Every structure is written in C-alpha cells, then in structure tokens.
C-alpha cells in the first residue's frame, strides 16, 4: 500500500504550521502544500502571548525565527500598566524561510492558484486535478455571512530610525490617542533599538481603511519619538473580523466533509482576532491523528471548532458590549476597565480560556458603560 497523500490548500499561517508539524512528525505520509503567492505566508507580523500556547504544542514553532519580549505595556488615560506576560512575534519572511528549509521541493508548489477544494481532490485554475487522501482547506478568510461581525482594522509601518527610538518593550494598546472611528489605539513593537513597528488600529463597525490617513497618523507618531529621520522599511494592513454572534452550523455545515483550518474555519480569538495560537494547537493535533483521511479529519476539526465556538461565547458577549453598549468615543473605557484585573486572568483572556469565575470578575466593578445597555448587549444574539 502507498503512503497517504495529504494536500494542504493554502500556504498561509495555518497551512504552513500544519505542514511543518506533519513534515516533522509524520514521515509515513506524502505532503503537498499549494500556495498561490510566490512566497509562503504573505506579508504579516504574527504575534502571540506566552500564555496563548500550551506547552505540549510549543514544538510546532521550533526553528522559526521569533522575536520575544519578556513583558508588555498598556496605556490609557487613567491607567498605565506593565504586564509580566511575555510576547513574541514571527514575520512571514521567517515562516517562508522555515518552509523552504524544512520541506523538499516536491512537497510544495508556489505560484499555483486553486479553483476548487473537495474532500478527495484539489482543482487548479490551469485545469489540473490533484488527488489526495486528506485535503486540508487553509485558504484564509472564507464566507463570513453566517457571522455577526465588527472589525479590527489597522495599518502598520516598520520604521528604521536614525537614532534609538526609546521604546523598550511592546505597547499592546496605547489608548491615550484621539478616539475616532470606534475604539482607536496605537501599537508599538520594537524589533531593535532603531527598528519599530507602529500600528494605528480601530475597533470599528466599518471594514474600510483610509490608508493615506492612517499612514499620516503613523508618520506623526513616529515623528513624536524624536529619533531622527524615519525610513519606512515595511508596511502591512489588516481588516480582521471581531465576532459578536453568528450561526456556527452555517459557517461550517455538518455535512461539509472537508477538513478546514485557519480563519476560514473560525479558528481565531473572537476579540483579538489572533489566530496563531489556534493554528499552533491544530497543527500539533493534526500531526497526532491516527488516520490522515479527509472524513475523520473533517469530523475531528469541525467538532473542535464547534467546541471552541461554544467555549468562547463569553467573548462574543464582550464584543457586543464593546460595539453596542459603549458609544464609540467611550469604547476605550471598556478596555481601560478590563486592564485593572490580575495578570493571570489577563493571560487567560488573551488565550481565550476564561473560566466562570474569571468571567464574573471581568464583569464586576463599576461598569465603564451604562449598566442597562451593557446587560442588553451581553444578552443579545449569541
Ligand atoms: C496584517 C495582519 C496582521 C495580523 N497579526 C496577527 C497577530 O499578530 N497575531 C495573530 O494571531 N493573528 C494576526 N492576524 C490575524 C490572522 O492570524 C492572520 O490573518 C493569519 O494569517 C490567518 O491565517 P490563515 O492561515 O487562516 O490565513 P492566511 O494566512 O491568510 O493564509 C491563507 C493562504 O491561502 C492562500 N490562498 C487563498 N486562496 C487561494 C487559492 N485559491 N489558491 C491558492 N492559494 C490560496 C493565500 O494566498 C494565503 O497564503 C493578522 C492578520 C493580518 C492581515
């Protein structure tokens, strides 16, 4: 009998991490990753907190160049705080590097566009069909019409300054900036003394980005650091879904039969939109599956996605509170209030794993928005 053939459709974050895990742990199968871009991973900086990744899945990231900082800051008008939770980032160029170093050239095809993905075959736009025992759909954002969404949108620029910029650690949220178009904050990530990523981020009802306006705001923030001439060495933008509610069975129908990973399967944090932690966990779990065939794998992944959907209902409620109970200009107060909590609980929030007691603590204290509006938003559509 020949080896099982696993085809991963899409070489972005989730597809690459699963490919790397399979290449490392499953010499019993034949792997093929198909990516339309000429490089793996697009152009992103993916970050995560230490608390996001279970120790037994950490190996999935081994060998990928990672920047790590031991702590991070948050800033609001009435609260500034340093949290001793480590924060790490991976750049897509480094994920690409790891892929080409780890996989044999016949295990991947770059610059290859897919027209259809089915449980037993992938069809390419040039008319070719490729058969596989397990096909994993990792093509990124899919249909969103089953979800009730707000948006986290941002433009980020990496600046190279003439002199040290003086930002020593990540600033995850600087909500002291002028509030407009929803909850707005700046995010700073110092890759070196002179290289700094700054993102201008908005939790907004509208998924549209006014890129020149955000670029100008970023240049202004860079100028305020007083670190001399600032050259833009990279730029990225994102419009990420923030889930307030929806119908999981429409997002991923029970009779679908196709294994899915990444954001198209709902594997991301409903509030932060981070998908790297779920992608790492899924990669480790897929590599440990006894049977690498589409039907059992689809059943396993769908059941897992549905369990996470249920487990994360509280976060969708918080998102409704953020978007629907708080007036846009006072949304920052919801986050300012949240950051009063103990670091361990904040770590569990980042990881999407709040227990019932944690949930009660998040909601206690003097509410930052009118109580009636907060309750009706929390109890709204799940
Ligand atoms: C700029 C940006 C920054 C982000 N920062 C973070 C962060 O800090 N931490 C975090 O956890 N999350 C972050 N996210 C959110 C999320 O983790 C990313 O969007 C992540 O890349 C999603 O992973 P994915 O594998 O599901 O999709 P993607 O990474 O988008 O991968 C999908 C891949 O499939 C390929 N593809 C699609 N259609 C086809 C086709 N027809 N044929 C062939 N190939 C196809 C695409 O080219 C792409 O490479 C960020 C998102 C963006 C946009």
Short mmCIF file of C-alpha atoms and ligand atoms in Angstrom, two decimals, residues 9-15 34-37 39-48 87 112-115 138-141 154 187 199 236-240 261-264 273-277, ligand 1:
data_model
loop_
_atom_site.label_atom_id
_atom_site.label_comp_id
_atom_site.label_asym_id
_atom_site.label_seq_id
_atom_site.Cartn_x
_atom_site.Cartn_y
_atom_site.Cartn_z
CA UNK A 9 -4.66 24.10 0.11
CA UNK A 10 -3.16 27.49 1.05
CA UNK A 11 0.33 28.17 2.40
CA UNK A 12 -0.52 30.94 4.87
CA UNK A 13 -0.11 30.79 8.63
CA UNK A 14 -2.30 27.77 9.42
CA UNK A 15 -1.32 25.81 6.30
CA UNK A 34 -0.28 24.58 -2.70
CA UNK A 35 0.04 28.36 -2.45
CA UNK A 36 -0.99 30.98 -4.98
CA UNK A 37 1.59 33.55 -3.85
CA UNK A 39 6.17 33.07 -1.15
CA UNK A 40 4.58 31.40 1.85
CA UNK A 41 2.74 33.48 4.44
CA UNK A 42 2.01 36.75 2.64
CA UNK A 43 3.22 39.88 4.43
CA UNK A 44 2.35 39.80 8.12
CA UNK A 45 3.80 40.10 11.58
CA UNK A 46 2.06 37.45 13.70
CA UNK A 47 2.27 37.94 17.45
CA UNK A 48 1.16 35.94 20.46
CA UNK A 87 5.05 38.49 23.93
CA UNK A 112 -0.22 27.88 -8.06
CA UNK A 113 -3.85 29.02 -7.85
CA UNK A 114 -6.61 26.65 -6.75
CA UNK A 115 -10.10 26.86 -8.25
CA UNK A 138 -6.35 26.50 4.66
CA UNK A 139 -7.19 29.27 2.17
CA UNK A 140 -7.70 32.03 4.73
CA UNK A 141 -10.83 34.17 5.03
CA UNK A 154 -5.18 48.71 11.05
CA UNK A 187 0.51 49.51 18.98
CA UNK A 199 0.17 50.18 14.02
CA UNK A 236 1.11 45.88 6.32
CA UNK A 237 -2.62 46.32 6.69
CA UNK A 238 -5.35 44.16 8.14
CA UNK A 239 -9.13 44.13 8.39
CA UNK A 240 -9.86 41.35 10.85
CA UNK A 261 -8.06 25.08 9.44
CA UNK A 262 -7.25 28.75 9.99
CA UNK A 263 -9.59 31.71 9.97
CA UNK A 264 -11.98 30.23 7.39
CA UNK A 273 -8.68 38.12 16.09
CA UNK A 274 -5.36 36.35 16.82
CA UNK A 275 -5.31 33.01 15.02
CA UNK A 276 -1.73 31.91 15.62
CA UNK A 277 -2.48 30.11 18.92
C1 LIG B 1 -1.60 42.29 8.72
C2 LIG B 1 -2.14 41.23 9.66
C3 LIG B 1 -1.57 41.08 10.92
C4 LIG B 1 -2.06 40.09 11.79
N1 LIG B 1 -1.48 39.97 13.02
C5 LIG B 1 -1.82 38.92 13.79
C6 LIG B 1 -1.13 38.67 15.01
O1 LIG B 1 -0.30 39.47 15.43
N2 LIG B 1 -1.41 37.53 15.70
C7 LIG B 1 -2.34 36.66 15.26
O2 LIG B 1 -2.52 35.59 15.87
N3 LIG B 1 -3.09 36.94 14.18
C8 LIG B 1 -2.84 38.03 13.42
N4 LIG B 1 -3.55 38.27 12.29
C9 LIG B 1 -4.80 37.52 12.05
C10 LIG B 1 -4.61 36.12 11.49
O3 LIG B 1 -3.82 35.36 12.36
C11 LIG B 1 -3.96 36.13 10.12
O4 LIG B 1 -4.87 36.69 9.22
C12 LIG B 1 -3.50 34.75 9.64
O5 LIG B 1 -2.62 34.92 8.57
C13 LIG B 1 -4.65 33.84 9.24
O6 LIG B 1 -4.12 32.58 8.94
P1 LIG B 1 -4.76 31.62 7.83
O7 LIG B 1 -3.76 30.56 7.58
O8 LIG B 1 -6.13 31.25 8.21
O9 LIG B 1 -4.89 32.54 6.53
P2 LIG B 1 -3.74 33.19 5.67
O10 LIG B 1 -2.51 33.37 6.46
O11 LIG B 1 -4.35 34.37 5.01
O12 LIG B 1 -3.41 32.08 4.59
C14 LIG B 1 -4.25 31.72 3.52
C15 LIG B 1 -3.34 31.37 2.35
O13 LIG B 1 -4.10 30.73 1.35
C16 LIG B 1 -3.70 31.23 0.10
N5 LIG B 1 -4.81 31.08 -0.84
C17 LIG B 1 -6.04 31.64 -0.75
N6 LIG B 1 -6.79 31.30 -1.80
C18 LIG B 1 -6.01 30.52 -2.59
C19 LIG B 1 -6.22 29.88 -3.83
N7 LIG B 1 -7.39 29.97 -4.48
N8 LIG B 1 -5.21 29.17 -4.37
C20 LIG B 1 -4.01 29.04 -3.71
N9 LIG B 1 -3.76 29.64 -2.54
C21 LIG B 1 -4.75 30.36 -1.97
C22 LIG B 1 -3.36 32.69 0.36
O14 LIG B 1 -2.52 33.22 -0.64
C23 LIG B 1 -2.72 32.62 1.73
O15 LIG B 1 -1.31 32.47 1.65
C24 LIG B 1 -3.12 39.26 11.40
C25 LIG B 1 -3.70 39.45 10.15
C26 LIG B 1 -3.24 40.43 9.29
C27 LIG B 1 -3.91 40.61 7.95
#
